[in-house]
């Protein structure tokens, strides 16, 4: 289930947060400042304050006790921090490039897909890695929004394993290694890419 959540949530996070960041970068300067202030204000809201609200929304939508409850934050870009990362990356692209593309007849989506996103690829990789770790290691959301054990993700399964079989440390450690090795391997695989970016 953890793998399913990650495979759905990470691409969705990249899509929505890059769209939002690109939209912010295209606004007039005064509007950009307002959206930045709003994003920073939302970032200051602790996640604990959203738990009960999300619970009622998911129950109303019929998403309680479904995988949708775990990937729902990705619909909004997961975090305003990711939106601001993309906004900053897209702001560094000269306006002349966007204007040249539009003169050739490209629309907004074409400008985002063909110009902005390829240039902001390092940011996209960083956001993908951060969101992967966030969803892979999420313990609270499955605990709050899932009731059926067949839907539990790896962190919850490890906690249940510790409670049900406290003496089987070998099995528990094997699960902990599995939970840890996937993000570590992902980071090691992307390390050459980050090294090329620095050079």
Coordinates of C-alpha atoms in Angstrom, one line a residue:
X1 CA 0.0 0.0 0.0
X2 CA 2.9 2.4 0.7
X3 CA 4.2 1.9 -2.8
X4 CA 0.7 2.5 -4.3
X5 CA 0.3 5.7 -2.3
X6 CA 3.8 6.9 -3.4
X7 CA 3.2 6.0 -7.1
X8 CA -0.1 8.0 -7.1
X9 CA 0.8 10.9 -4.8
X10 CA 4.3 11.9 -6.0
X11 CA 3.3 12.5 -9.7
X12 CA 0.2 14.3 -8.6
X13 CA 2.2 16.5 -6.3
X14 CA 4.6 17.3 -9.1
X15 CA 1.8 18.2 -11.4
X16 CA -0.3 20.4 -9.1
X17 CA 2.6 22.1 -7.3
X18 CA 4.4 22.9 -10.6
X19 CA 1.1 24.2 -12.1
X20 CA 0.6 26.4 -9.0
X21 CA 4.2 27.7 -9.0
X22 CA 4.0 28.4 -12.8
X23 CA 0.7 30.3 -12.4
X24 CA 2.2 32.4 -9.6
X25 CA 5.3 33.2 -11.7
X26 CA 3.0 34.5 -14.5
X27 CA 1.1 36.9 -12.3
X28 CA 1.9 40.7 -11.9
X29 CA 4.4 41.4 -9.2
X30 CA 1.9 42.8 -6.7
X31 CA -0.3 39.6 -7.0
X32 CA 2.8 37.4 -6.7
X33 CA 3.6 39.0 -3.4
X34 CA 0.1 38.4 -2.1
X35 CA 0.3 34.8 -3.0
X36 CA 3.7 34.4 -1.5
X37 CA 2.5 35.9 1.8
X38 CA -0.6 33.6 1.7
X39 CA 1.6 30.5 1.0
X40 CA 3.9 31.4 3.9
X41 CA 0.9 32.0 6.2
X42 CA -0.5 28.5 5.3
X43 CA 3.0 27.0 5.9
X44 CA 2.8 28.4 9.5
X45 CA -0.4 26.4 10.2
X46 CA 0.6 23.2 12.1
X47 CA -0.5 20.0 10.6
X48 CA -2.2 19.0 13.9
X49 CA -4.7 21.9 13.3
X50 CA -5.8 20.2 10.0
X51 CA -6.4 16.7 11.2
X52 CA -10.0 17.0 12.4
X53 CA -11.0 19.2 9.4
X54 CA -9.6 16.7 7.0
X55 CA -11.3 13.9 8.8
X56 CA -14.7 15.5 8.4
X57 CA -14.0 16.4 4.8
X58 CA -12.9 12.9 3.9
X59 CA -15.9 11.4 5.7
X60 CA -18.2 13.8 3.8
X61 CA -16.6 12.9 0.4
X62 CA -16.7 9.2 1.2
X63 CA -12.9 8.9 1.2
X64 CA -12.6 7.8 4.8
X65 CA -11.0 4.3 5.0
X66 CA -9.8 4.5 1.4
X67 CA -6.4 5.2 -0.2
X68 CA -7.8 8.5 -1.5
X69 CA -7.6 9.9 2.0
X70 CA -3.8 9.4 1.9
X71 CA -3.2 10.9 -1.5
X72 CA -5.7 13.8 -1.2
X73 CA -3.0 16.3 0.0
X74 CA -1.3 15.8 -3.3
X75 CA -4.3 17.3 -5.1
X76 CA -3.3 20.6 -3.5
X77 CA 0.4 20.2 -4.2
X78 CA 1.0 18.5 -0.8
X79 CA 2.7 21.6 0.8
X80 CA 2.9 25.3 0.0
X81 CA 6.7 24.8 0.3
X82 CA 6.7 22.8 -2.9
X83 CA 4.7 25.4 -4.7
X84 CA 7.1 28.1 -3.6
X85 CA 10.1 26.0 -4.7
X86 CA 8.6 25.7 -8.2
X87 CA 7.6 29.4 -8.2
X88 CA 11.2 30.4 -7.4
X89 CA 12.5 28.1 -10.2
X90 CA 10.1 29.5 -12.8
X91 CA 10.8 33.1 -11.7
X92 CA 14.5 32.6 -12.7
X93 CA 13.5 31.9 -16.3
X94 CA 13.8 35.2 -18.3
X95 CA 10.5 36.7 -19.4
X96 CA 11.9 37.0 -23.0
X97 CA 11.9 33.2 -23.3
X98 CA 8.2 33.0 -22.4
X99 CA 7.4 35.9 -24.8
X100 CA 9.3 34.2 -27.7
X101 CA 7.4 31.0 -27.1
X102 CA 4.1 32.8 -27.1
X103 CA 5.0 34.6 -30.3
X104 CA 5.4 31.2 -31.9
X105 CA 1.8 30.4 -31.0
X106 CA 2.4 28.3 -27.9
X107 CA -0.3 28.5 -25.2
X108 CA 0.2 28.6 -21.4
X109 CA 0.2 24.8 -21.0
X110 CA 2.7 24.4 -23.9
X111 CA 5.0 27.0 -22.2
X112 CA 4.8 25.2 -18.9
X113 CA 5.4 21.7 -20.5
X114 CA 8.0 22.6 -23.2
X115 CA 9.9 25.4 -21.6
X116 CA 9.4 25.9 -17.9
X117 CA 9.3 22.4 -16.6
X118 CA 12.5 21.1 -18.4
X119 CA 14.4 24.2 -17.2
X120 CA 13.1 23.5 -13.6
X121 CA 14.0 19.8 -13.7
X122 CA 16.4 20.0 -10.7
X123 CA 13.6 21.5 -8.6
X124 CA 11.2 18.8 -9.9
X125 CA 13.6 16.1 -8.8
X126 CA 14.0 17.7 -5.4
X127 CA 10.2 18.0 -4.9
X128 CA 9.8 14.4 -6.0
X129 CA 12.4 13.2 -3.6
X130 CA 10.9 15.2 -0.7
X131 CA 7.3 14.2 -1.4
X132 CA 8.4 10.5 -1.8
X133 CA 9.9 10.6 1.7
X134 CA 6.9 12.4 3.1
X135 CA 4.4 9.9 1.8
X136 CA 6.5 6.8 2.3
X137 CA 7.1 7.5 6.0
X138 CA 3.7 9.0 6.8
X139 CA 2.5 7.5 10.0
X140 CA -0.3 9.8 11.2
X141 CA -2.5 9.9 8.1
X142 CA -3.1 6.2 7.9
X143 CA -3.6 6.0 11.6
X144 CA -6.3 8.7 11.4
X145 CA -8.1 8.0 8.2
X146 CA -7.9 4.3 7.7
X147 CA -9.8 1.7 9.7
X148 CA -9.2 -1.5 7.6
X149 CA -6.0 -3.3 8.3
X150 CA -5.7 -4.4 4.6
X151 CA -5.2 -0.7 3.7
X152 CA -2.5 0.0 6.3
X153 CA 0.9 1.3 5.0
X154 CA 4.3 0.2 6.0
X155 CA 4.9 2.5 9.1
X156 CA 1.5 1.3 10.6
X157 CA 2.3 -2.3 9.8
X158 CA 5.7 -2.0 11.6
X159 CA 3.9 -0.5 14.7
X160 CA 1.3 -3.3 14.7
X161 CA 4.1 -5.9 14.3
X162 CA 5.9 -4.5 17.3
X163 CA 2.7 -4.7 19.4
X164 CA 1.6 -8.1 18.2
X165 CA 5.0 -9.9 18.2
X166 CA 7.3 -8.0 20.5
X167 CA 9.7 -10.9 20.8
X168 CA 10.3 -11.4 17.0
X169 CA 13.0 -8.7 16.7
X170 CA 14.4 -10.3 13.5
X171 CA 11.1 -9.8 11.7
X172 CA 10.7 -6.3 13.1
X173 CA 14.2 -5.3 12.1
X174 CA 13.7 -6.7 8.6
X175 CA 10.6 -4.6 8.2
X176 CA 12.5 -1.5 9.5
X177 CA 15.3 -2.1 7.0
X178 CA 12.8 -2.4 4.2
X179 CA 11.1 0.9 5.2
X180 CA 14.5 2.6 5.4
X181 CA 16.3 1.2 2.4
X182 CA 13.9 2.4 -0.2
X183 CA 14.4 6.1 0.4
X184 CA 18.1 5.6 0.9
X185 CA 18.4 3.7 -2.4
X186 CA 16.4 6.4 -4.2
X187 CA 18.7 9.1 -2.9
X188 CA 21.8 7.1 -3.9
X189 CA 20.4 6.6 -7.4
X190 CA 19.8 10.3 -7.7
X191 CA 23.2 11.4 -6.2
X192 CA 25.0 11.3 -9.6
X193 CA 22.3 13.6 -11.0
X194 CA 22.7 16.1 -8.2
X195 CA 26.5 15.9 -8.6
X196 CA 26.1 16.8 -12.4
X197 CA 23.9 19.7 -11.4
X198 CA 26.5 21.1 -9.1
X199 CA 29.1 21.0 -11.9

